[in-house]
Amino acid sequence: EGYRLLELKQYDAAISLGREAVALTPEKGEPYYHLACYYSRAGMRDEALLNLGTAVSKEPSLGPRATEDPDFEPLYDDPEFLSITAEP
């Protein structure tokens, strides 16, 4: 649902859904990852990186995945993105 909202450029609605998913399962990395995708697509760099960092800290396999995810393309060359997604 969140990605459908992104396609419609309804960023606030997608982000709201992402926040709800994080609240339901805060121990998992995947909801933070998707929320980071929503922020990245909305052009909100700092929020995207904060949530991606949380996602990777909970599930390290999400770091390498992000390097191939087109949702993060605007961040591919960002030093903080590269640090978060670096293989351990």
PDB file of C-alpha atoms in Angstrom:
ATOM      1  CA  GLU A   1       0.000   0.000   0.000  1.00  0.00           C
ATOM      2  CA  GLY A   2       2.797   2.438   0.878  1.00  0.00           C
ATOM      3  CA  TYR A   3       4.504   1.966  -2.475  1.00  0.00           C
ATOM      4  CA  ARG A   4       1.205   2.510  -4.306  1.00  0.00           C
ATOM      5  CA  LEU A   5       0.853   5.799  -2.461  1.00  0.00           C
ATOM      6  CA  LEU A   6       4.387   6.745  -3.508  1.00  0.00           C
ATOM      7  CA  GLU A   7       3.503   6.150  -7.151  1.00  0.00           C
ATOM      8  CA  LEU A   8       0.644   8.601  -6.644  1.00  0.00           C
ATOM      9  CA  LYS A   9       3.113  11.031  -5.046  1.00  0.00           C
ATOM     10  CA  GLN A  10       1.165  10.875  -1.776  1.00  0.00           C
ATOM     11  CA  TYR A  11       4.340  10.921   0.293  1.00  0.00           C
ATOM     12  CA  ASP A  12       2.789  11.997   3.588  1.00  0.00           C
ATOM     13  CA  ALA A  13       0.259   9.163   3.455  1.00  0.00           C
ATOM     14  CA  ALA A  14       2.957   6.599   2.619  1.00  0.00           C
ATOM     15  CA  ILE A  15       5.172   7.851   5.441  1.00  0.00           C
ATOM     16  CA  SER A  16       2.255   7.692   7.852  1.00  0.00           C
ATOM     17  CA  LEU A  17       1.644   4.045   6.911  1.00  0.00           C
ATOM     18  CA  GLY A  18       5.349   3.333   7.310  1.00  0.00           C
ATOM     19  CA  ARG A  19       5.358   4.837  10.785  1.00  0.00           C
ATOM     20  CA  GLU A  20       2.377   2.665  11.724  1.00  0.00           C
ATOM     21  CA  ALA A  21       4.230  -0.456  10.550  1.00  0.00           C
ATOM     22  CA  VAL A  22       7.274   0.516  12.632  1.00  0.00           C
ATOM     23  CA  ALA A  23       5.055   1.017  15.680  1.00  0.00           C
ATOM     24  CA  LEU A  24       3.538  -2.450  15.230  1.00  0.00           C
ATOM     25  CA  THR A  25       6.891  -4.267  15.015  1.00  0.00           C
ATOM     26  CA  PRO A  26       9.642  -1.985  16.324  1.00  0.00           C
ATOM     27  CA  GLU A  27      11.969  -4.938  16.916  1.00  0.00           C
ATOM     28  CA  LYS A  28      12.186  -5.755  13.192  1.00  0.00           C
ATOM     29  CA  GLY A  29      14.348  -4.021  10.618  1.00  0.00           C
ATOM     30  CA  GLU A  30      12.098  -4.450   7.597  1.00  0.00           C
ATOM     31  CA  PRO A  31       9.489  -1.798   8.559  1.00  0.00           C
ATOM     32  CA  TYR A  32      12.271   0.752   9.143  1.00  0.00           C
ATOM     33  CA  TYR A  33      13.731  -0.176   5.752  1.00  0.00           C
ATOM     34  CA  HIS A  34      10.457   0.489   3.959  1.00  0.00           C
ATOM     35  CA  LEU A  35       9.957   3.732   5.862  1.00  0.00           C
ATOM     36  CA  ALA A  36      13.467   4.755   4.781  1.00  0.00           C
ATOM     37  CA  CYS A  37      12.476   3.993   1.178  1.00  0.00           C
ATOM     38  CA  TYR A  38       9.426   6.239   1.525  1.00  0.00           C
ATOM     39  CA  TYR A  39      11.522   9.072   2.943  1.00  0.00           C
ATOM     40  CA  SER A  40      14.122   8.672   0.214  1.00  0.00           C
ATOM     41  CA  ARG A  41      11.497   8.792  -2.509  1.00  0.00           C
ATOM     42  CA  ALA A  42      10.048  11.916  -0.860  1.00  0.00           C
ATOM     43  CA  GLY A  43      13.479  13.577  -0.984  1.00  0.00           C
ATOM     44  CA  MET A  44      13.900  13.555   2.794  1.00  0.00           C
ATOM     45  CA  ARG A  45      17.555  12.506   3.061  1.00  0.00           C
ATOM     46  CA  ASP A  46      18.110  12.811   6.802  1.00  0.00           C
ATOM     47  CA  GLU A  47      14.977  10.865   7.718  1.00  0.00           C
ATOM     48  CA  ALA A  48      15.774   8.210   5.111  1.00  0.00           C
ATOM     49  CA  LEU A  49      19.278   7.688   6.460  1.00  0.00           C
ATOM     50  CA  LEU A  50      18.141   7.648  10.086  1.00  0.00           C
ATOM     51  CA  ASN A  51      15.572   4.923   9.401  1.00  0.00           C
ATOM     52  CA  LEU A  52      17.891   2.970   7.120  1.00  0.00           C
ATOM     53  CA  GLY A  53      20.527   3.013   9.855  1.00  0.00           C
ATOM     54  CA  THR A  54      17.995   1.652  12.329  1.00  0.00           C
ATOM     55  CA  ALA A  55      16.908  -1.029   9.854  1.00  0.00           C
ATOM     56  CA  VAL A  56      20.480  -2.173   9.225  1.00  0.00           C
ATOM     57  CA  SER A  57      21.318  -2.200  12.935  1.00  0.00           C
ATOM     58  CA  LYS A  58      18.384  -4.574  13.483  1.00  0.00           C
ATOM     59  CA  GLU A  59      18.923  -6.661  10.324  1.00  0.00           C
ATOM     60  CA  PRO A  60      22.424  -6.242   8.840  1.00  0.00           C
ATOM     61  CA  SER A  61      21.441  -8.002   5.597  1.00  0.00           C
ATOM     62  CA  LEU A  62      19.360  -4.941   4.706  1.00  0.00           C
ATOM     63  CA  GLY A  63      22.505  -2.856   4.147  1.00  0.00           C
ATOM     64  CA  PRO A  64      23.704  -4.600   0.989  1.00  0.00           C
ATOM     65  CA  ARG A  65      20.109  -4.839  -0.240  1.00  0.00           C
ATOM     66  CA  ALA A  66      19.771  -1.059  -0.057  1.00  0.00           C
ATOM     67  CA  THR A  67      22.731  -0.580  -2.406  1.00  0.00           C
ATOM     68  CA  GLU A  68      20.697  -2.225  -5.177  1.00  0.00           C
ATOM     69  CA  ASP A  69      17.319  -0.709  -4.298  1.00  0.00           C
ATOM     70  CA  PRO A  70      16.288   2.016  -6.764  1.00  0.00           C
ATOM     71  CA  ASP A  71      14.384   3.778  -3.983  1.00  0.00           C
ATOM     72  CA  PHE A  72      17.765   4.779  -2.568  1.00  0.00           C
ATOM     73  CA  GLU A  73      19.305   5.830  -5.894  1.00  0.00           C
ATOM     74  CA  PRO A  74      19.410   9.518  -4.865  1.00  0.00           C
ATOM     75  CA  LEU A  75      21.622   8.458  -1.929  1.00  0.00           C
ATOM     76  CA  TYR A  76      23.962   6.027  -3.702  1.00  0.00           C
ATOM     77  CA  ASP A  77      26.913   8.445  -3.560  1.00  0.00           C
ATOM     78  CA  ASP A  78      26.119   9.880  -0.131  1.00  0.00           C
ATOM     79  CA  PRO A  79      28.975   9.148   2.309  1.00  0.00           C
ATOM     80  CA  GLU A  80      26.554   8.399   5.150  1.00  0.00           C
ATOM     81  CA  PHE A  81      24.584   5.988   2.948  1.00  0.00           C
ATOM     82  CA  LEU A  82      27.808   4.258   1.967  1.00  0.00           C
ATOM     83  CA  SER A  83      28.808   3.943   5.613  1.00  0.00           C
ATOM     84  CA  ILE A  84      25.427   2.513   6.658  1.00  0.00           C
ATOM     85  CA  THR A  85      25.332  -0.001   3.817  1.00  0.00           C
ATOM     86  CA  ALA A  86      28.959  -1.139   3.959  1.00  0.00           C
ATOM     87  CA  GLU A  87      29.400  -4.871   4.515  1.00  0.00           C
ATOM     88  CA  PRO A  88      30.653  -5.571   8.045  1.00  0.00           C
TER      89      PRO A  88
END
